[in-house]
CSV table of C-alpha atoms and ligand atoms in Angstrom, one decimal:
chain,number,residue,atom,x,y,z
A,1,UNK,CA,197.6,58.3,-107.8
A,2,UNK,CA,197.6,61.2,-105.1
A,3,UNK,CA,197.7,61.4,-101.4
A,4,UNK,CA,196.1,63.2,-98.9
A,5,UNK,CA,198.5,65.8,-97.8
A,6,UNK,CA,197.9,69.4,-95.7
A,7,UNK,CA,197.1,71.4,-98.8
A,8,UNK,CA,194.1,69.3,-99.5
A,9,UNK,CA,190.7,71.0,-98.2
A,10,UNK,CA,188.0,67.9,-98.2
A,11,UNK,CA,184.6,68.9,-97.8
A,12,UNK,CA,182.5,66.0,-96.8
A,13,UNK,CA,178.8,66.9,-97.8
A,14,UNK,CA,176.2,64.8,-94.8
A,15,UNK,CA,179.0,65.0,-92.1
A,16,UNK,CA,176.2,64.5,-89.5
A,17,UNK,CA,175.3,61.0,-91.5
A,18,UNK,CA,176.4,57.7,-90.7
A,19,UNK,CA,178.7,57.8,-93.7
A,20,UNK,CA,179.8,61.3,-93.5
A,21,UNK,CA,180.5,61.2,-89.9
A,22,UNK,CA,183.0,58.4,-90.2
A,23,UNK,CA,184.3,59.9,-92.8
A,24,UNK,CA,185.4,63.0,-90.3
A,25,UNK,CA,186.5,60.7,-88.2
A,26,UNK,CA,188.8,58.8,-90.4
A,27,UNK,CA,190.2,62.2,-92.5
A,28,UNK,CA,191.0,63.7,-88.6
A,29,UNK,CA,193.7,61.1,-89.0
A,30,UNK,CA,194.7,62.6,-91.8
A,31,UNK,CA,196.2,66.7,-92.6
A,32,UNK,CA,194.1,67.6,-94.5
A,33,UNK,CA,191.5,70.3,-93.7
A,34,UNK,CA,188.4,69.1,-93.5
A,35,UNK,CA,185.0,71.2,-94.8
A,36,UNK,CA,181.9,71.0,-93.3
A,37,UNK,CA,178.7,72.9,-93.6
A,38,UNK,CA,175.3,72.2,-91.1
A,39,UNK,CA,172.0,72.2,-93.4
A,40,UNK,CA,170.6,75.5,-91.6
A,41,UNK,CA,173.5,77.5,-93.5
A,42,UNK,CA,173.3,75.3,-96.8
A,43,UNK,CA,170.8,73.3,-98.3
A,44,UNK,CA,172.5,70.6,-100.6
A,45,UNK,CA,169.4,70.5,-103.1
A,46,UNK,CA,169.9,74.0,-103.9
A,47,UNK,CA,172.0,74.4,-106.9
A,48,UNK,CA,172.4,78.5,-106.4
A,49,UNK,CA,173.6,78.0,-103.2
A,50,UNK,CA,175.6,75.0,-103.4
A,51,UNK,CA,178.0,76.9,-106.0
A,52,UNK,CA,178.2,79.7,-104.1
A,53,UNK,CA,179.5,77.9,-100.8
A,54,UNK,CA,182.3,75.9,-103.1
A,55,UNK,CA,183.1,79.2,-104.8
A,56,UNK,CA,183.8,80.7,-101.0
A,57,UNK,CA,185.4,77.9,-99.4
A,58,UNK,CA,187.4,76.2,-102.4
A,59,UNK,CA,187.4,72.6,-101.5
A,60,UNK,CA,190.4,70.6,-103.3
A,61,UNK,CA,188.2,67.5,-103.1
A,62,UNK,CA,184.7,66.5,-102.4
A,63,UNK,CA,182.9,63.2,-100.5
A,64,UNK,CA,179.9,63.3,-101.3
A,65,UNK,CA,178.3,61.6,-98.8
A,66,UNK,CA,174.7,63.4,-98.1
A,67,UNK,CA,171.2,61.6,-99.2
A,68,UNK,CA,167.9,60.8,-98.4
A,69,UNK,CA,168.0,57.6,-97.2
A,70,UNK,CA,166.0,55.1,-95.6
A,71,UNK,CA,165.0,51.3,-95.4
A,72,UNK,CA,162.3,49.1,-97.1
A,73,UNK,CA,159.4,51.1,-95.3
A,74,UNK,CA,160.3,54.9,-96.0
A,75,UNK,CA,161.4,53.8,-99.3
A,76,UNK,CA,157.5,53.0,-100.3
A,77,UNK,CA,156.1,55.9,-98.5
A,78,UNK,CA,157.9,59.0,-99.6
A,79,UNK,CA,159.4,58.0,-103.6
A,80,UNK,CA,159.4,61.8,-104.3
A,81,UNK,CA,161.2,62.7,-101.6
A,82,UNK,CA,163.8,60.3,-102.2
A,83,UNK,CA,164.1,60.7,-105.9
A,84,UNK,CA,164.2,64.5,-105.7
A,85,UNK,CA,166.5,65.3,-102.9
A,86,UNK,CA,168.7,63.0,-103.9
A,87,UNK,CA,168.9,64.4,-107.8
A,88,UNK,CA,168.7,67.8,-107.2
A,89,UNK,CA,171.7,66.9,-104.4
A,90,UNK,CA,174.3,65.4,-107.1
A,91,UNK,CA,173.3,68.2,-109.5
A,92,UNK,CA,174.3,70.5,-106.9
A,93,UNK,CA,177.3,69.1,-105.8
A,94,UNK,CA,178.8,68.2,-109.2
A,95,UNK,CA,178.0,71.0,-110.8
A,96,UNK,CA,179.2,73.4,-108.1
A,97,UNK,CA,182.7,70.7,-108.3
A,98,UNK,CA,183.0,71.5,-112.1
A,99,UNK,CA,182.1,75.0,-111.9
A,100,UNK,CA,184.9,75.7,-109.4
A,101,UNK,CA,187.6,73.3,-110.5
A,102,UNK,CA,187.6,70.7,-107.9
A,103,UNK,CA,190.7,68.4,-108.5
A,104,UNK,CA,188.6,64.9,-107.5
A,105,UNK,CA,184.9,64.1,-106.6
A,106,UNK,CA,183.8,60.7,-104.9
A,107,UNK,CA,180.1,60.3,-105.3
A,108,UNK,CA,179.0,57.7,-103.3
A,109,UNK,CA,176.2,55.5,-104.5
A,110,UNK,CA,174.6,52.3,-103.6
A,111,UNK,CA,174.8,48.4,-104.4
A,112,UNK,CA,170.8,48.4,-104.2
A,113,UNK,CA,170.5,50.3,-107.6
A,114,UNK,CA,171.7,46.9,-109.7
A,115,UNK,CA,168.8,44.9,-111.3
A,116,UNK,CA,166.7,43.1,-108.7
A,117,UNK,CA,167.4,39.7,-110.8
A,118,UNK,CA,171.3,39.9,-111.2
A,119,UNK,CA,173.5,37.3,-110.8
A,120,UNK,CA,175.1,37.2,-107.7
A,121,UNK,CA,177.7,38.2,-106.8
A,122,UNK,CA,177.2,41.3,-107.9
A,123,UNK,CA,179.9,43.3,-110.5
A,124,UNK,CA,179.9,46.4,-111.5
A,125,UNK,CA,178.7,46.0,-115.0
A,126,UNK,CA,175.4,44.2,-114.2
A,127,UNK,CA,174.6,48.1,-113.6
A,128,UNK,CA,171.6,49.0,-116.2
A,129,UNK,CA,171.3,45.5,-117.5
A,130,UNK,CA,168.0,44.8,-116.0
A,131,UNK,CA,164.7,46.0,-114.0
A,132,UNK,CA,165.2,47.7,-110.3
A,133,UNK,CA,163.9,46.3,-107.4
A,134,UNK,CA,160.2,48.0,-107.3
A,135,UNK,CA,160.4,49.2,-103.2
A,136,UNK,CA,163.3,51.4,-103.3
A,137,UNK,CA,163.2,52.0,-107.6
A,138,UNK,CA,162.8,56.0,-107.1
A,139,UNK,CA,166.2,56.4,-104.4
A,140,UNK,CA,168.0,53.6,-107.2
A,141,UNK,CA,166.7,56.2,-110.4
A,142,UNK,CA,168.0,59.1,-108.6
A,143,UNK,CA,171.4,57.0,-107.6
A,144,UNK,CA,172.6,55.3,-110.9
A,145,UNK,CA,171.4,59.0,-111.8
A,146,UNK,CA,174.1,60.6,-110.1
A,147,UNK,CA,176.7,57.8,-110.9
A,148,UNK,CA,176.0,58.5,-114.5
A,149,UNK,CA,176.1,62.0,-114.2
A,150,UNK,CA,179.6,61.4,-113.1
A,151,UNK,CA,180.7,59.8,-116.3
A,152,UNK,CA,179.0,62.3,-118.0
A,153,UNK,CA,181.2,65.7,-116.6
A,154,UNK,CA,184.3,62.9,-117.2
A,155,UNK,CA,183.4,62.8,-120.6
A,156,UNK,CA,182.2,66.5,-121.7
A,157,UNK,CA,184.9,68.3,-119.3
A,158,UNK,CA,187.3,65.6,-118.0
A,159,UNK,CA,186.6,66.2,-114.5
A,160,UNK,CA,188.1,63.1,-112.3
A,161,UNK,CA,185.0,62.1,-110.6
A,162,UNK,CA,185.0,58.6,-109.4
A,163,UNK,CA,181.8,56.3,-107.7
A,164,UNK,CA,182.0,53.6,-105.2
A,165,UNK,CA,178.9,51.6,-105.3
A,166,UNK,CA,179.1,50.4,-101.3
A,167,UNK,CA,176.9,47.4,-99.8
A,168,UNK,CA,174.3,48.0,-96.8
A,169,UNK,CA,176.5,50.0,-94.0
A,170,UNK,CA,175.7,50.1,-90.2
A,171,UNK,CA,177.6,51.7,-86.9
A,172,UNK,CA,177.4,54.6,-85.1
A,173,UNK,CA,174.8,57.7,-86.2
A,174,UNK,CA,172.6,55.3,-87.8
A,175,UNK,CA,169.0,56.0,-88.0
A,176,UNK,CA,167.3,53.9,-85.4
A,177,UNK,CA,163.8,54.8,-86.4
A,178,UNK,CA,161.8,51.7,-86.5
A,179,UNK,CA,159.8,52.6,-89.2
A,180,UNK,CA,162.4,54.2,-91.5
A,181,UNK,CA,164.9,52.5,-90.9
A,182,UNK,CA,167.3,49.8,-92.3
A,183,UNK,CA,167.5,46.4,-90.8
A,184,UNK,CA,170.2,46.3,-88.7
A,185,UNK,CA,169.5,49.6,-86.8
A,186,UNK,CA,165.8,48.5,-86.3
A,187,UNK,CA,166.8,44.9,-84.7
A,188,UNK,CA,169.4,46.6,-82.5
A,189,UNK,CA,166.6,49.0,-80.9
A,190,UNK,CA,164.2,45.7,-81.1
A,191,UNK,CA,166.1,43.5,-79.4
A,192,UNK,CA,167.4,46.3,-76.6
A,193,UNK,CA,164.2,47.4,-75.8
A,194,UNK,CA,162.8,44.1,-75.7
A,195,UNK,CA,165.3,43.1,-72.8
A,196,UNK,CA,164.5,46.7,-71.0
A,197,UNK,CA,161.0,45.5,-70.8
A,198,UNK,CA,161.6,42.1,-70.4
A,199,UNK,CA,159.8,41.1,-73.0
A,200,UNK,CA,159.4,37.1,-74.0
A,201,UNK,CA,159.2,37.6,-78.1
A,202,UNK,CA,161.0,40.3,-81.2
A,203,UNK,CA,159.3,39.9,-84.2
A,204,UNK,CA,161.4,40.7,-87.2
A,205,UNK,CA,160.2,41.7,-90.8
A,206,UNK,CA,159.7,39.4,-93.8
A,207,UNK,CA,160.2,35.8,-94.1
A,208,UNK,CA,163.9,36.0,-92.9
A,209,UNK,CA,165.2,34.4,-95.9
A,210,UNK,CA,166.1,36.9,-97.6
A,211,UNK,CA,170.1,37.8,-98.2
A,212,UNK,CA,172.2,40.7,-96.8
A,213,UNK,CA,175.8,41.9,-96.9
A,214,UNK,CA,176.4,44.2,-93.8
A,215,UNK,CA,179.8,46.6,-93.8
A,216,UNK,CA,180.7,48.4,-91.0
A,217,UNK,CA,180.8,52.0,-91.7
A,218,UNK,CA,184.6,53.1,-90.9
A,219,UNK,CA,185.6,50.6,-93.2
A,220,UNK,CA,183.6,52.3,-96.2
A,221,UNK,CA,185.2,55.7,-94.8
A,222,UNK,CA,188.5,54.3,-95.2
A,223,UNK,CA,188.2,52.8,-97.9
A,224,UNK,CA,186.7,56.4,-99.3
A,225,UNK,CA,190.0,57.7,-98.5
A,226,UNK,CA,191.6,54.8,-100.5
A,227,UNK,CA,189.9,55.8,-103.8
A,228,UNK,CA,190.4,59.5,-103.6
A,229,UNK,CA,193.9,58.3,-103.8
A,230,UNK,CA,194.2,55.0,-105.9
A,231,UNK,CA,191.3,55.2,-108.3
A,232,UNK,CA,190.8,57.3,-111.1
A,233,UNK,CA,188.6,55.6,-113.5
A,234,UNK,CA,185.0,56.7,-114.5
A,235,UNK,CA,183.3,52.9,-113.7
A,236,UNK,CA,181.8,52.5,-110.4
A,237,UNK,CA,183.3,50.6,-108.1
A,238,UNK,CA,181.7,47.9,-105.4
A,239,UNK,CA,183.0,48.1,-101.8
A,240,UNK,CA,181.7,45.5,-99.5
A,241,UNK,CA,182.8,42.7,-97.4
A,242,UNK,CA,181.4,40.1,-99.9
A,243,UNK,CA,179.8,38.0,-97.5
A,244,UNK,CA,176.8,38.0,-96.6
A,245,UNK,CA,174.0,36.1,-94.3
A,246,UNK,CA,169.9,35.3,-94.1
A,247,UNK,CA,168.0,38.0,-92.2
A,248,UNK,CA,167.1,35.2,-90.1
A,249,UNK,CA,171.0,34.4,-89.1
A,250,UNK,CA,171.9,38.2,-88.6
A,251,UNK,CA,168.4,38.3,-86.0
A,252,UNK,CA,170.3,35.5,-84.1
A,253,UNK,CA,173.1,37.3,-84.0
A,254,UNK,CA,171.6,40.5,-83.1
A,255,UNK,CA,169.9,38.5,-80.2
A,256,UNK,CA,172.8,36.5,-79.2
A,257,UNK,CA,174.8,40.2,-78.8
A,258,UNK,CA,171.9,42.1,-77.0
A,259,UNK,CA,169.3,39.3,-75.2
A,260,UNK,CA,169.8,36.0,-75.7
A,261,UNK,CA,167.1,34.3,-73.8
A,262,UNK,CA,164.2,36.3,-76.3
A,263,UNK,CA,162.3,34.4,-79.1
A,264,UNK,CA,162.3,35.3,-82.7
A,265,UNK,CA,159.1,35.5,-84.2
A,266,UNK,CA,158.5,36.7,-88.4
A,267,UNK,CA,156.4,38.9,-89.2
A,268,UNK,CA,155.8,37.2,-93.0
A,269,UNK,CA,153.0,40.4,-94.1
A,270,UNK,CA,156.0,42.7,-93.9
A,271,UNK,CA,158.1,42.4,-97.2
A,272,UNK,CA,160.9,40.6,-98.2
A,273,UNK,CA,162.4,42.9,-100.9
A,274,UNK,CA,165.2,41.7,-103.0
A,275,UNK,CA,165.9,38.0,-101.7
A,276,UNK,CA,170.1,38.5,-102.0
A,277,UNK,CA,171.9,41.1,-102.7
A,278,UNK,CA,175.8,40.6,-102.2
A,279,UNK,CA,178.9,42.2,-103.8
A,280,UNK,CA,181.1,40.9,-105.8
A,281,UNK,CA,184.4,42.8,-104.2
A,282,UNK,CA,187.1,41.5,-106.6
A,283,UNK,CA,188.0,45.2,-108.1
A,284,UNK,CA,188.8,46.8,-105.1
A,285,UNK,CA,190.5,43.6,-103.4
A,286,UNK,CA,193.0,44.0,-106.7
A,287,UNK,CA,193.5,47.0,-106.1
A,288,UNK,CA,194.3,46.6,-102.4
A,289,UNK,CA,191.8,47.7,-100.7
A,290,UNK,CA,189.6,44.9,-98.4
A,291,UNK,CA,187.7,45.5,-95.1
A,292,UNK,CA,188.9,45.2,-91.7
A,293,UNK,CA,186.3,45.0,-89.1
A,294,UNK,CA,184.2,41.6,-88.9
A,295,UNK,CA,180.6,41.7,-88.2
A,296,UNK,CA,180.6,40.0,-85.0
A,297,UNK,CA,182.8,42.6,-84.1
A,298,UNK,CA,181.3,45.8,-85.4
A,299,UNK,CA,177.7,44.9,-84.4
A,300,UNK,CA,179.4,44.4,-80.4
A,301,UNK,CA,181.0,47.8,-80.9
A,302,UNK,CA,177.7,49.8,-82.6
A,303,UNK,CA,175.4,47.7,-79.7
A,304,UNK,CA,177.9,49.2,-77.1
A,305,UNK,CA,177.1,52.9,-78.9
A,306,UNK,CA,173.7,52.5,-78.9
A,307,UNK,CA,172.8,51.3,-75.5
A,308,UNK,CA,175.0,53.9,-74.3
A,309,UNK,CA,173.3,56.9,-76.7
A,310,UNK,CA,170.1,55.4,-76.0
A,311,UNK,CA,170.4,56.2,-72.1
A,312,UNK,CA,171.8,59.1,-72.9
A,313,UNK,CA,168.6,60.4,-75.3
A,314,UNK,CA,170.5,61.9,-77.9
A,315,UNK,CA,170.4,59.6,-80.7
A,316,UNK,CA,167.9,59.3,-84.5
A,317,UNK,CA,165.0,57.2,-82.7
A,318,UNK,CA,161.8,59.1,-84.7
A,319,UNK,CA,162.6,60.9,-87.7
A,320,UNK,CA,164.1,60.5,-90.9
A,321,UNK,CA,165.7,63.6,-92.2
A,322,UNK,CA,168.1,64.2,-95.1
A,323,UNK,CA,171.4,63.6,-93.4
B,401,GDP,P1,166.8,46.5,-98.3
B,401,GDP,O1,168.2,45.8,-98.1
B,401,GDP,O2,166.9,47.6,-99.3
B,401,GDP,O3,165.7,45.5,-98.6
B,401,GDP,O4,166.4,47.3,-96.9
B,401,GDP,P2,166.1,46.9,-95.4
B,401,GDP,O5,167.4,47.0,-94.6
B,401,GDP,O6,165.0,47.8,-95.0
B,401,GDP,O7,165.6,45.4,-95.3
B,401,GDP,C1,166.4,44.3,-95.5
B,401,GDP,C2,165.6,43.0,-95.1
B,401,GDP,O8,165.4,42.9,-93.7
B,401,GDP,C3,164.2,42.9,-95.7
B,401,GDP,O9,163.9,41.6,-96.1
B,401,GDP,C4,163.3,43.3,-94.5
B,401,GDP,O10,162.0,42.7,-94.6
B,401,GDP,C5,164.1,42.6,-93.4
B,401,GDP,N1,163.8,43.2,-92.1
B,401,GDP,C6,163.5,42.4,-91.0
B,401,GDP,N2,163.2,43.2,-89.9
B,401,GDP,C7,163.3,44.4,-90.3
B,401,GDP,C8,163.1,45.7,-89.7
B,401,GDP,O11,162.7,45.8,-88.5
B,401,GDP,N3,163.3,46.8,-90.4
B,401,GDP,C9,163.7,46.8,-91.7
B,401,GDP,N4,163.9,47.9,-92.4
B,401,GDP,N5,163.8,45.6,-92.4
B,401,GDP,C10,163.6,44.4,-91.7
């Protein structure tokens, strides 16, 4: 147990991600100093460099928020790029953490690296018990990769490094990119454009059966902030909402929020992927933690960002980068 006081220094690795960005915003609620470096002065992959920026600027603690990331699409595309980045990152980062004595790391993984078949809810331990999902397998290698790795410097050096497994996030900074992009960010930019033009129709992916858990992203940042304080054990931890919907029922919703008059059509050649994949959130509800912000709620408030970043121009509409 330790709490975030003014002689902490927090570097938050991705601060221009979805993630890392709300976690700025929730730790400028806090005293702490808060680290950040942009990815023309420091490429996270590069181990040399990585331990040279934490032996200069000391952080107390680390989020390690930055990836490659993308949805179903990217995910088939580019596997290297999504395996390597994402190793050579947590190498990096951990190594450069125990080199240089960093009190507490969070690494933060991902619930889609469990088995494609567990039982569902998910728990923690179904981790490793089973085959991965085949179109993201490369980004879940290089995640239960990094989650492992963290048991591993717990166990050979005893440095308190900790992993929260969190569910599929959304909110502000998200990667609207069609094609790269996850669900919920792509149906937002579907079903806004489609009421610019006036469109009759948005055609969504798959079959629309398939299961998601959506959290908005402030709650994982706080709940970040949680763990670095309240959890100190080596197993990964879920954090979600533990609810979750059909693709099909988060489309209507998605419509109902931006253009309610428009048809949903499904587009059945795209694919499906895993057919449900929710959380089982009992650890962290135990411990005290639970999320705050309701879907309805968050998707009103990220709908409100976007339209208004999308007038302005200045938001991730083409590319995927590592954020
Ligand atoms: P996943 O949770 O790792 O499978 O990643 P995604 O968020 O990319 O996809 C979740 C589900 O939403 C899949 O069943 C997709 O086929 C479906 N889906 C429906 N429309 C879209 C879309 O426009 N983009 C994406 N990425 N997925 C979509």
């Amino acid at each position: 147990m330790s709490h975030i006081s003014a002689a902490d220094r927090i570097w938050v690795t991705g601060h221009r991600g979805l993630l890392g960005s709300a976690v700025v915003r929730r730790l400028k609620q806090t005293n702490a100093s808060i680290l950040t470096c942009d990815r023309q002065t420091l490429d996270v992959r590069d181990v040399a460099s990585v331990a040279r920026w934490v032996g200069e600027h000391r952080p107390t603690q680390i989020i390690h928020c930055a990836g490659t990331v993308g949805g179903i699409w990217a995910n088939s595309q580019r596997p290297v790029d999504f395996f390597n980045d994402n190793c050579l990152m947590h190498i990096s980062v951990l190594s450069a953490a125990h080199r240089h004595q960093v009190q507490k790391l969070l690494y933060v993984g991902s619930s889609c690296i469990y088995p494609r078949e567990c039982p569902q809810p998910i728990r923690e331990e179904y981790l490793l018990t089973d085959s991965l999902e085949p179109t993201n397998a490369a980004y879940a290698l290089a995640k239960i990769s990094g989650v492992m790795s963290c048991q591993f410097y717990r166990e050979q050096h005893g440095c308190n490094f900790i992993s929260a497994m969190p569910t599929n996030l959304y909110g502000p900074n998200d990667n609207f990119d069609l094609k790269t992009s996850h669900v919920l960010p792509a149906l937002i930019r579907r079903f806004h454009e489609a009421k610019l033009q006036g469109d009759s129709e948005v055609v969504v992916w798959g079959s629309g059966r398939p299961r998601r858990e959506f959290m908005h992203v402030d709650d994982l940042a706080d709940a970040c902030l949680f763990l670095l304080q309240n959890y100190d054990d080596g197993r990964p931890i879920n954090v979600g909402t533990g609810i979750d919907l059909t693709i099909a029922e988060l489309a209507d919703l998605v419509r109902y929020i931006v253009y309610p008059e428009v048809h949903v059509r499904f587009d059945s050649t795209k694919p499906d992927g895993t057919l449900r994949k929710v959380l089982d959130v009992s650890r962290i509800h135990e411990l005290g933690w639970s999320h705050t912000i309701e879907l309805q709620r968050g998707l009103r408030q990220t709908y409100d960002w976007f339209a208004a970043h999308y007038q302005a121009g200045d938001i991730r509409l083409g590319t995927v980068t590592p954020s």
